[in-house]
Amino acid sequence: MVHEVYMQRCIELGKIGAGNVAPNPMVGALLVHNNKIIGEGYHKKFGEAHAEVNCLQSVQQSDRKYISESTLYVSLEPCVHFGKTPPCADLIVEQKIPHVVIGCSDSFGKVNGEGVKKLLAAGIIVDVGILENDCRILNKRFFTFHNKKRPYIILKWAESKDGFIAGVNSVTTKISNGYTDKLVHKWRAEESTILVGFNTIAIDNPNLTTRKWQGKNPVRVIFDEHLKLDDRMNVFNDKADTIIINREKNLTSLNKKYFKINPEKNFVEAVIECLYNSQLNSVIIEGGTKTLQSFIDAGVWDEARVITNTALFLKSGLNGPVLLNQKLHSFINIFHDRIDFYQNNLNDAL
């Protein structure tokens, strides 16, 4: 049980990096000596030091003599390859840490068990699989991207109690409350990209930013098949980068990238190809119904977050999407808003 307690702390630390480390995984690490935590760290930002490095650097000078007598807990198998930073497994060996406890192995091709092998070869005691499922869930985006060759896909919409997401003739209708809106902007900050369809841009002219939450703006992805949207639309401002998936041209300029669909690909396949090739490992899809339903019907989604204003009845308008193969995971209430969190029964395995 002691291992589980320390690994839970690693997971909590790793979560702090949400939205800032992609396409890298979120990782937390602890250094423990005689049941006392003497160091802890997490991966803070893509391209910067990994969790193990930050953990060891956090050890006070008076405790550094204990490093070679301590146990290192880390939520993901230490890397063995040179990327933006040196291999963490080498650092662990250099520091003569005698025992390493790992939450889950890393299936990424450049690691994939090699980190454990290097530690064992150096005579280090290694335990793997502590809170393994929780550690894999922490990096559901990372594992989905590398194992399934596509981004982790989250569907999100808000609807009235009677199932409408907009009024008659798709007239924009305020559904969720201000507190829920802040939560939605927090969700945006945690993902690499945000996607909406042509009609959502043409009718609502959204910004698709995190202006109601302190966090980075996701890359905006829109589908404008024949490039008919006005360049003065908010999604073309300089608040965030924008990818325009279309059938006309490939072009990159300033904060805009035009991605031409392969004629043999349908819309869902084109989005997956574009985001995967761009190394963007997650997307939150916010509408509208046609766009959301296309992913549902294709069975290509991982989570759905459905906001229902239980006090609002529109009686007519634009129907919300209809989920298939869903499993209710949890729900929360924010005043009149109920938020249901679903998982796709067909895409449980990471």
Short mmCIF file of N, CA and C in Angstrom, two decimals, residues 39 283 323:
data_model
loop_
_atom_site.label_atom_id
_atom_site.label_comp_id
_atom_site.label_asym_id
_atom_site.label_seq_id
_atom_site.Cartn_x
_atom_site.Cartn_y
_atom_site.Cartn_z
N GLY A 39 12.20 14.72 -2.40
CA GLY A 39 12.21 15.41 -3.68
C GLY A 39 10.97 15.06 -4.48
N VAL A 283 -7.94 16.40 -29.33
CA VAL A 283 -8.85 17.40 -29.89
C VAL A 283 -10.16 17.37 -29.11
N LEU A 323 -25.58 9.89 -29.17
CA LEU A 323 -24.43 9.03 -28.91
C LEU A 323 -24.75 7.56 -29.21
#
